[in-house]
Amino acid sequence: MATSSSAQTEVCAHISAIESVKHPKHAQCDECIKIGSSWVHLRICQECAATLCCDNSPNRHATKHAQTSRHPVIASAEVGERWLYCYPDDAFGEY
């Protein structure tokens, strides 16, 4: 589904396996809300649809989730951004 924006070639198998992109139910980090913290940007786990904060946020919940759950791919939840990122392969793709 996703291709590299620069070379228009297939990206990693994890991103290629995404058939439909999950989007956030709410514009908030699920984990930051629980602890009363703030976030910068939001990402959506493409396996379980958790909405979590990016690495520029104080708690880096999206990365922590990927490491503990082994869910490989996130999507940006930012308006106007249409990209996916695979943690194990350090690969990006657009949709």
The first five atom37 places (N, CA, C, CB, O) and aatype in JSON, in Angstrom:
{
  "aatype": [12, 0, 16, 15, 15, 15, 0, 5, 16, 6, 19, 4, 0, 8, 9, 15, 0, 9, 6, 15, 19, 11, 8, 14, 11, 8, 0, 5, 4, 3, 6, 4, 9, 11, 9, 7, 15, 15, 17, 19, 8, 10, 1, 9, 4, 5, 6, 4, 0, 0, 16, 10, 4, 4, 3, 2, 15, 14, 2, 1, 8, 0, 16, 11, 8, 0, 5, 16, 15, 1, 8, 14, 19, 9, 0, 15, 0, 6, 19, 7, 6, 1, 17, 10, 18, 4, 18, 14, 3, 3, 0, 13, 7, 6, 18],
  "atom_mask": [
    [1, 1, 1, 1, 1],
    [1, 1, 1, 1, 1],
    [1, 1, 1, 1, 1],
    [1, 1, 1, 1, 1],
    [1, 1, 1, 1, 1],
    [1, 1, 1, 1, 1],
    [1, 1, 1, 1, 1],
    [1, 1, 1, 1, 1],
    [1, 1, 1, 1, 1],
    [1, 1, 1, 1, 1],
    [1, 1, 1, 1, 1],
    [1, 1, 1, 1, 1],
    [1, 1, 1, 1, 1],
    [1, 1, 1, 1, 1],
    [1, 1, 1, 1, 1],
    [1, 1, 1, 1, 1],
    [1, 1, 1, 1, 1],
    [1, 1, 1, 1, 1],
    [1, 1, 1, 1, 1],
    [1, 1, 1, 1, 1],
    [1, 1, 1, 1, 1],
    [1, 1, 1, 1, 1],
    [1, 1, 1, 1, 1],
    [1, 1, 1, 1, 1],
    [1, 1, 1, 1, 1],
    [1, 1, 1, 1, 1],
    [1, 1, 1, 1, 1],
    [1, 1, 1, 1, 1],
    [1, 1, 1, 1, 1],
    [1, 1, 1, 1, 1],
    [1, 1, 1, 1, 1],
    [1, 1, 1, 1, 1],
    [1, 1, 1, 1, 1],
    [1, 1, 1, 1, 1],
    [1, 1, 1, 1, 1],
    [1, 1, 1, 0, 1],
    [1, 1, 1, 1, 1],
    [1, 1, 1, 1, 1],
    [1, 1, 1, 1, 1],
    [1, 1, 1, 1, 1],
    [1, 1, 1, 1, 1],
    [1, 1, 1, 1, 1],
    [1, 1, 1, 1, 1],
    [1, 1, 1, 1, 1],
    [1, 1, 1, 1, 1],
    [1, 1, 1, 1, 1],
    [1, 1, 1, 1, 1],
    [1, 1, 1, 1, 1],
    [1, 1, 1, 1, 1],
    [1, 1, 1, 1, 1],
    [1, 1, 1, 1, 1],
    [1, 1, 1, 1, 1],
    [1, 1, 1, 1, 1],
    [1, 1, 1, 1, 1],
    [1, 1, 1, 1, 1],
    [1, 1, 1, 1, 1],
    [1, 1, 1, 1, 1],
    [1, 1, 1, 1, 1],
    [1, 1, 1, 1, 1],
    [1, 1, 1, 1, 1],
    [1, 1, 1, 1, 1],
    [1, 1, 1, 1, 1],
    [1, 1, 1, 1, 1],
    [1, 1, 1, 1, 1],
    [1, 1, 1, 1, 1],
    [1, 1, 1, 1, 1],
    [1, 1, 1, 1, 1],
    [1, 1, 1, 1, 1],
    [1, 1, 1, 1, 1],
    [1, 1, 1, 1, 1],
    [1, 1, 1, 1, 1],
    [1, 1, 1, 1, 1],
    [1, 1, 1, 1, 1],
    [1, 1, 1, 1, 1],
    [1, 1, 1, 1, 1],
    [1, 1, 1, 1, 1],
    [1, 1, 1, 1, 1],
    [1, 1, 1, 1, 1],
    [1, 1, 1, 1, 1],
    [1, 1, 1, 0, 1],
    [1, 1, 1, 1, 1],
    [1, 1, 1, 1, 1],
    [1, 1, 1, 1, 1],
    [1, 1, 1, 1, 1],
    [1, 1, 1, 1, 1],
    [1, 1, 1, 1, 1],
    [1, 1, 1, 1, 1],
    [1, 1, 1, 1, 1],
    [1, 1, 1, 1, 1],
    [1, 1, 1, 1, 1],
    [1, 1, 1, 1, 1],
    [1, 1, 1, 1, 1],
    [1, 1, 1, 0, 1],
    [1, 1, 1, 1, 1],
    [1, 1, 1, 1, 1]
  ],
  "atom_positions": [
    [[0.81, -1.2, 0.0], [0.0, 0.0, 0.0], [0.85, 1.26, 0.0], [-0.92, 0.0, 1.19], [0.68, 2.13, -0.85]],
    [[1.77, 1.36, 0.96], [2.58, 2.56, 1.1], [3.83, 2.48, 0.24], [2.95, 2.79, 2.56], [4.39, 1.4, 0.03]],
    [[4.26, 3.62, -0.24], [5.5, 3.68, -1.01], [6.38, 4.77, -0.45], [5.22, 3.92, -2.51], [5.9, 5.68, 0.24]],
    [[7.64, 4.68, -0.73], [8.58, 5.71, -0.34], [8.32, 6.95, -1.18], [10.04, 5.23, -0.5], [8.16, 6.86, -2.4]],
    [[8.28, 8.12, -0.55], [7.96, 9.33, -1.29], [9.07, 9.76, -2.24], [7.67, 10.45, -0.33], [8.8, 10.37, -3.27]],
    [[10.31, 9.45, -1.9], [11.4, 9.92, -2.75], [11.64, 9.0, -3.94], [12.68, 10.04, -1.93], [11.77, 9.48, -5.07]],
    [[11.71, 7.7, -3.71], [12.05, 6.79, -4.8], [10.84, 6.07, -5.38], [13.05, 5.79, -4.31], [10.95, 5.39, -6.4]],
    [[9.69, 6.19, -4.73], [8.47, 5.51, -5.17], [8.7, 4.0, -5.28], [7.99, 6.07, -6.51], [8.23, 3.36, -6.22]],
    [[9.44, 3.43, -4.33], [9.66, 2.0, -4.27], [8.94, 1.45, -3.04], [11.18, 1.66, -4.23], [8.58, 2.2, -2.14]],
    [[8.75, 0.15, -3.02], [8.09, -0.46, -1.88], [8.92, -0.25, -0.61], [7.86, -1.96, -2.13], [10.15, -0.3, -0.64]],
    [[8.23, -0.02, 0.48], [8.89, 0.14, 1.77], [8.88, -1.2, 2.5], [8.2, 1.24, 2.62], [8.6, -2.23, 1.89]],
    [[9.18, -1.21, 3.75], [9.31, -2.45, 4.52], [8.03, -3.27, 4.52], [9.71, -2.14, 5.95], [6.95, -2.77, 4.21]],
    [[8.17, -4.53, 4.87], [7.04, -5.46, 4.88], [5.98, -5.06, 5.89], [7.52, -6.87, 5.18], [4.79, -5.27, 5.65]],
    [[6.39, -4.48, 7.03], [5.41, -4.06, 8.04], [4.48, -2.97, 7.5], [6.12, -3.56, 9.32], [3.27, -3.04, 7.67]],
    [[5.06, -1.98, 6.85], [4.26, -0.88, 6.28], [3.45, -1.4, 5.09], [5.16, 0.31, 5.84], [2.28, -1.04, 4.94]],
    [[4.05, -2.21, 4.26], [3.34, -2.76, 3.1], [2.13, -3.59, 3.51], [4.28, -3.6, 2.26], [1.17, -3.69, 2.75]],
    [[2.17, -4.17, 4.7], [1.07, -5.01, 5.17], [-0.14, -4.2, 5.65], [1.55, -5.89, 6.3], [-1.21, -4.77, 5.85]],
    [[0.0, -2.89, 5.83], [-1.12, -2.06, 6.29], [-2.13, -1.93, 5.17], [-0.62, -0.64, 6.75], [-1.83, -1.38, 4.11]],
    [[-3.33, -2.44, 5.39], [-4.38, -2.38, 4.37], [-5.26, -1.15, 4.52], [-5.22, -3.62, 4.43], [-5.73, -0.61, 3.52]],
    [[-5.5, -0.72, 5.75], [-6.24, 0.52, 5.98], [-5.66, 1.2, 7.22], [-7.78, 0.25, 6.16], [-5.43, 0.55, 8.24]],
    [[-5.44, 2.48, 7.12], [-4.79, 3.25, 8.18], [-5.79, 3.55, 9.29], [-4.18, 4.56, 7.62], [-6.9, 4.03, 9.04]],
    [[-5.38, 3.27, 10.51], [-6.2, 3.59, 11.68], [-6.01, 5.07, 12.02], [-5.82, 2.67, 12.9], [-4.9, 5.6, 11.93]],
    [[-7.09, 5.71, 12.42], [-7.06, 7.13, 12.78], [-7.49, 7.29, 14.24], [-7.99, 7.96, 11.84], [-8.16, 6.41, 14.79]],
    [[-7.12, 8.41, 14.88], [-7.43, 8.58, 16.3], [-8.93, 8.78, 16.55], [-6.65, 9.77, 16.86], [-9.63, 9.39, 15.74]],
    [[-9.38, 8.26, 17.68], [-10.76, 8.5, 18.11], [-10.87, 9.86, 18.78], [-11.24, 7.38, 19.07], [-11.89, 10.54, 18.67]],
    [[-9.79, 10.26, 19.48], [-9.74, 11.53, 20.18], [-8.36, 12.14, 19.95], [-10.03, 11.35, 21.71], [-7.38, 11.42, 19.79]],
    [[-8.28, 13.45, 19.95], [-7.0, 14.13, 19.74], [-6.29, 14.32, 21.08], [-7.22, 15.51, 19.05], [-6.11, 15.43, 21.56]],
    [[-5.89, 13.18, 21.66], [-5.18, 13.22, 22.93], [-4.35, 11.95, 23.09], [-6.16, 13.38, 24.11], [-4.7, 10.9, 22.55]],
    [[-3.27, 12.05, 23.82], [-2.44, 10.88, 24.12], [-3.13, 10.08, 25.22], [-0.99, 11.3, 24.54], [-3.38, 10.59, 26.31]],
    [[-3.44, 8.81, 24.93], [-4.12, 7.96, 25.89], [-3.37, 7.87, 27.21], [-4.3, 6.57, 25.3], [-3.99, 7.88, 28.28]],
    [[-2.06, 7.78, 27.15], [-1.25, 7.62, 28.36], [-1.01, 8.94, 29.09], [0.08, 6.99, 28.01], [-1.02, 8.97, 30.32]],
    [[-0.81, 10.03, 28.37], [-0.61, 11.34, 29.01], [-1.85, 11.76, 29.79], [-0.26, 12.41, 27.97], [-1.74, 12.35, 30.87]],
    [[-3.03, 11.45, 29.26], [-4.28, 11.78, 29.94], [-4.33, 11.09, 31.3], [-5.51, 11.36, 29.08], [-4.76, 11.69, 32.29]],
    [[-3.88, 9.84, 31.36], [-3.9, 9.07, 32.61], [-3.01, 9.69, 33.69], [-3.46, 7.64, 32.36], [-3.32, 9.61, 34.88]],
    [[-1.89, 10.32, 33.26], [-0.94, 10.85, 34.26], [-0.96, 12.38, 34.34], [0.46, 10.39, 33.92], [-0.16, 12.98, 35.06]],
    [[-1.86, 13.01, 33.6], [-1.98, 14.46, 33.66], [-0.83, 15.2, 33.01], [0.0, 0.0, 0.0], [-0.46, 16.29, 33.44]],
    [[-0.25, 14.6, 31.98], [0.89, 15.2, 31.29], [0.44, 15.82, 29.96], [1.99, 14.15, 31.05], [-0.72, 15.71, 29.57]],
    [[1.38, 16.47, 29.29], [1.08, 17.1, 28.0], [1.87, 16.4, 26.9], [1.41, 18.61, 28.03], [2.76, 15.6, 27.17]],
    [[1.53, 16.72, 25.66], [2.19, 16.12, 24.5], [2.4, 17.18, 23.44], [1.37, 14.94, 23.93], [1.83, 18.27, 23.51]],
    [[3.23, 16.85, 22.44], [3.51, 17.76, 21.33], [2.72, 17.33, 20.1], [5.04, 17.79, 21.03], [1.88, 18.08, 19.6]],
    [[2.99, 16.12, 19.61], [2.29, 15.57, 18.44], [1.78, 14.18, 18.78], [3.23, 15.52, 17.19], [2.27, 13.54, 19.71]],
    [[0.8, 13.73, 18.02], [0.2, 12.42, 18.29], [0.47, 11.43, 17.17], [-1.3, 12.57, 18.48], [0.6, 11.79, 16.0]],
    [[0.57, 10.16, 17.56], [0.78, 9.05, 16.65], [-0.23, 7.96, 16.96], [2.24, 8.51, 16.75], [-0.68, 7.85, 18.1]],
    [[-0.6, 7.16, 15.96], [-1.55, 6.08, 16.17], [-0.9, 4.75, 15.87], [-2.8, 6.29, 15.3], [-0.34, 4.56, 14.79]],
    [[-0.95, 3.84, 16.82], [-0.46, 2.49, 16.6], [-1.34, 1.83, 15.56], [-0.44, 1.66, 17.94], [-2.57, 1.84, 15.69]],
    [[-0.75, 1.26, 14.54], [-1.52, 0.66, 13.47], [-1.94, -0.77, 13.77], [-0.73, 0.7, 12.2], [-2.61, -1.41, 12.95]],
    [[-1.54, -1.28, 14.91], [-1.99, -2.61, 15.3], [-3.18, -2.53, 16.25], [-0.85, -3.39, 15.97], [-4.18, -3.23, 16.05]],
    [[-3.11, -1.68, 17.28], [-4.16, -1.64, 18.3], [-4.92, -0.31, 18.35], [-3.55, -1.91, 19.65], [-5.86, -0.17, 19.13]],
    [[-4.54, 0.66, 17.52], [-5.18, 1.97, 17.42], [-5.0, 2.87, 18.64], [-6.64, 1.79, 17.18], [-5.75, 3.82, 18.82]],
    [[-4.02, 2.57, 19.49], [-3.73, 3.46, 20.61], [-3.22, 4.79, 20.06], [-2.68, 2.82, 21.59], [-2.42, 4.81, 19.12]],
    [[-3.69, 5.89, 20.63], [-3.21, 7.22, 20.25], [-2.23, 7.66, 21.31], [-4.4, 8.25, 20.09], [-2.58, 7.77, 22.49]],
    [[-0.99, 7.92, 20.9], [0.1, 8.17, 21.83], [0.97, 9.33, 21.36], [0.95, 6.91, 22.0], [0.9, 9.74, 20.2]],
    [[1.78, 9.86, 22.26], [2.59, 11.05, 21.96], [3.92, 10.7, 21.29], [2.85, 11.83, 23.22], [4.46, 9.6, 21.46]],
    [[4.44, 11.65, 20.53], [5.66, 11.49, 19.75], [6.92, 11.62, 20.6], [5.7, 12.51, 18.63], [6.85, 11.88, 21.8]],
    [[8.07, 11.44, 19.97], [9.35, 11.53, 20.67], [9.73, 12.96, 21.08], [10.44, 10.96, 19.81], [10.64, 13.13, 21.89]],
    [[9.08, 13.97, 20.54], [9.32, 15.34, 20.98], [8.52, 15.67, 22.24], [8.97, 16.33, 19.87], [8.73, 16.71, 22.85]],
    [[7.63, 14.79, 22.62], [6.83, 14.96, 23.83], [7.63, 14.45, 25.03], [5.47, 14.19, 23.71], [8.51, 13.6, 24.87]],
    [[7.33, 14.97, 26.22], [8.12, 14.57, 27.4], [8.14, 13.07, 27.67], [7.58, 15.27, 28.6], [9.16, 12.54, 28.12]],
    [[7.04, 12.36, 27.42], [6.96, 10.96, 27.81], [7.2, 9.95, 26.69], [5.63, 10.7, 28.38], [7.38, 8.76, 26.98]],
    [[7.21, 10.37, 25.45], [7.53, 9.5, 24.32], [6.72, 8.19, 24.34], [9.02, 9.18, 24.3], [7.28, 7.11, 24.16]],
    [[5.43, 8.3, 24.58], [4.6, 7.11, 24.75], [4.51, 6.24, 23.5], [3.23, 7.52, 25.16], [4.41, 5.02, 23.63]],
    [[4.54, 6.8, 22.3], [4.44, 5.97, 21.09], [5.64, 5.03, 20.99], [4.36, 6.86, 19.83], [5.47, 3.84, 20.69]],
    [[6.82, 5.54, 21.23], [8.03, 4.7, 21.17], [8.02, 3.66, 22.28], [9.29, 5.57, 21.27], [8.35, 2.5, 22.04]],
    [[7.65, 4.06, 23.49], [7.59, 3.11, 24.61], [6.6, 1.99, 24.3], [7.19, 3.83, 25.92], [6.86, 0.82, 24.57]],
    [[5.46, 2.36, 23.72], [4.44, 1.37, 23.35], [5.0, 0.39, 22.31], [3.17, 2.07, 22.8], [4.82, -0.82, 22.43]],
    [[5.66, 0.91, 21.3], [6.23, 0.05, 20.26], [7.26, -0.92, 20.85], [6.89, 0.9, 19.15], [7.32, -2.08, 20.46]],
    [[8.05, -0.44, 21.79], [9.08, -1.29, 22.39], [8.49, -2.38, 23.27], [10.04, -0.44, 23.2], [8.96, -3.52, 23.25]],
    [[7.47, -2.05, 24.04], [6.9, -3.04, 24.96], [5.89, -3.97, 24.28], [6.24, -2.34, 26.12], [5.81, -5.15, 24.63]],
    [[5.13, -3.45, 23.34], [4.08, -4.25, 22.69], [4.58, -4.99, 21.46], [2.93, -3.36, 22.3], [3.99, -5.99, 21.04]],
    [[5.67, -4.5, 20.89], [6.22, -5.0, 19.63], [5.28, -4.74, 18.46], [6.5, -6.48, 19.74], [5.33, -5.45, 17.46]],
    [[4.43, -3.72, 18.59], [3.61, -3.27, 17.47], [4.5, -2.37, 16.62], [2.29, -2.5, 17.96], [4.96, -1.34, 17.11]],
    [[4.77, -2.73, 15.38], [5.83, -2.08, 14.62], [5.52, -0.73, 13.98], [6.25, -2.97, 13.58], [6.43, 0.09, 13.83]],
    [[4.26, -0.46, 13.6], [3.99, 0.71, 12.76], [3.07, 1.71, 13.43], [3.38, 0.26, 11.44], [2.07, 1.35, 14.05]],
    [[3.44, 2.99, 13.3], [2.59, 4.09, 13.74], [2.28, 4.97, 12.54], [3.27, 4.91, 14.88], [2.97, 4.94, 11.53]],
    [[1.22, 5.76, 12.69], [0.88, 6.78, 11.69], [0.81, 8.12, 12.4], [-0.48, 6.45, 10.96], [0.47, 8.18, 13.58]],
    [[1.13, 9.17, 11.69], [0.96, 10.51, 12.26], [-0.52, 10.79, 12.41], [1.65, 11.58, 11.37], [-1.32, 10.44, 11.54]],
    [[-0.89, 11.44, 13.5], [-2.28, 11.88, 13.72], [-2.41, 13.37, 13.47], [-2.73, 11.54, 15.15], [-3.45, 13.96, 13.78]],
    [[-1.36, 13.98, 12.92], [-1.38, 15.42, 12.68], [-2.12, 15.76, 11.39], [0.05, 15.97, 12.63], [-1.96, 15.07, 10.38]],
    [[-2.91, 16.8, 11.44], [-3.68, 17.25, 10.27], [-2.72, 17.55, 9.12], [-4.53, 18.51, 10.62], [-1.72, 18.24, 9.28]],
    [[-3.05, 17.0, 7.95], [-2.24, 17.24, 6.76], [-1.06, 16.3, 6.59], [0.0, 0.0, 0.0], [-0.41, 16.32, 5.54]],
    [[-0.76, 15.48, 7.6], [0.35, 14.53, 7.48], [-0.23, 13.14, 7.18], [1.21, 14.5, 8.79], [-1.19, 12.7, 7.81]],
    [[0.37, 12.48, 6.19], [-0.11, 11.16, 5.76], [1.08, 10.21, 5.64], [-0.88, 11.26, 4.4], [1.4, 9.73, 4.56]],
    [[1.72, 9.95, 6.79], [2.87, 9.06, 6.76], [2.77, 7.98, 7.83], [4.15, 9.86, 6.94], [2.09, 8.13, 8.84]],
    [[3.49, 6.9, 7.57], [3.62, 5.77, 8.47], [5.1, 5.61, 8.81], [3.03, 4.46, 7.84], [5.97, 5.95, 8.01]],
    [[5.37, 5.1, 10.0], [6.74, 4.84, 10.4], [6.82, 3.45, 11.01], [7.26, 5.91, 11.4], [5.97, 3.07, 11.82]],
    [[7.83, 2.68, 10.61], [8.08, 1.35, 11.14], [9.28, 1.4, 12.07], [8.3, 0.31, 9.99], [10.39, 1.74, 11.63]],
    [[9.08, 1.08, 13.34], [10.17, 1.1, 14.31], [11.26, 0.06, 14.02], [9.62, 0.87, 15.69], [12.43, 0.43, 13.97]],
    [[10.93, -1.22, 13.82], [12.01, -2.21, 13.62], [12.86, -1.95, 12.38], [11.42, -3.58, 13.53], [14.07, -2.2, 12.39]],
    [[12.24, -1.44, 11.32], [12.97, -1.23, 10.07], [13.42, 0.21, 9.87], [12.11, -1.65, 8.92], [14.09, 0.51, 8.88]],
    [[13.06, 1.1, 10.81], [13.39, 2.52, 10.7], [13.03, 3.04, 9.3], [14.9, 2.76, 10.99], [13.85, 3.67, 8.62]],
    [[11.79, 2.75, 8.9], [11.34, 3.08, 7.54], [10.09, 3.94, 7.57], [11.08, 1.79, 6.74], [9.24, 3.8, 8.46]],
    [[9.99, 4.83, 6.61], [8.81, 5.68, 6.45], [8.08, 5.32, 5.16], [9.21, 7.17, 6.45], [8.68, 4.82, 4.21]],
    [[6.79, 5.58, 5.15], [5.98, 5.42, 3.95], [4.85, 6.41, 3.99], [0.0, 0.0, 0.0], [4.44, 6.84, 5.07]],
    [[4.34, 6.77, 2.83], [3.2, 7.67, 2.75], [1.96, 6.88, 2.37], [3.46, 8.8, 1.72], [2.05, 5.79, 1.8]],
    [[0.81, 7.43, 2.69], [-0.44, 6.8, 2.29], [-1.38, 7.84, 1.73], [-1.11, 6.06, 3.47], [-2.5, 7.52, 1.33]]
  ]
}
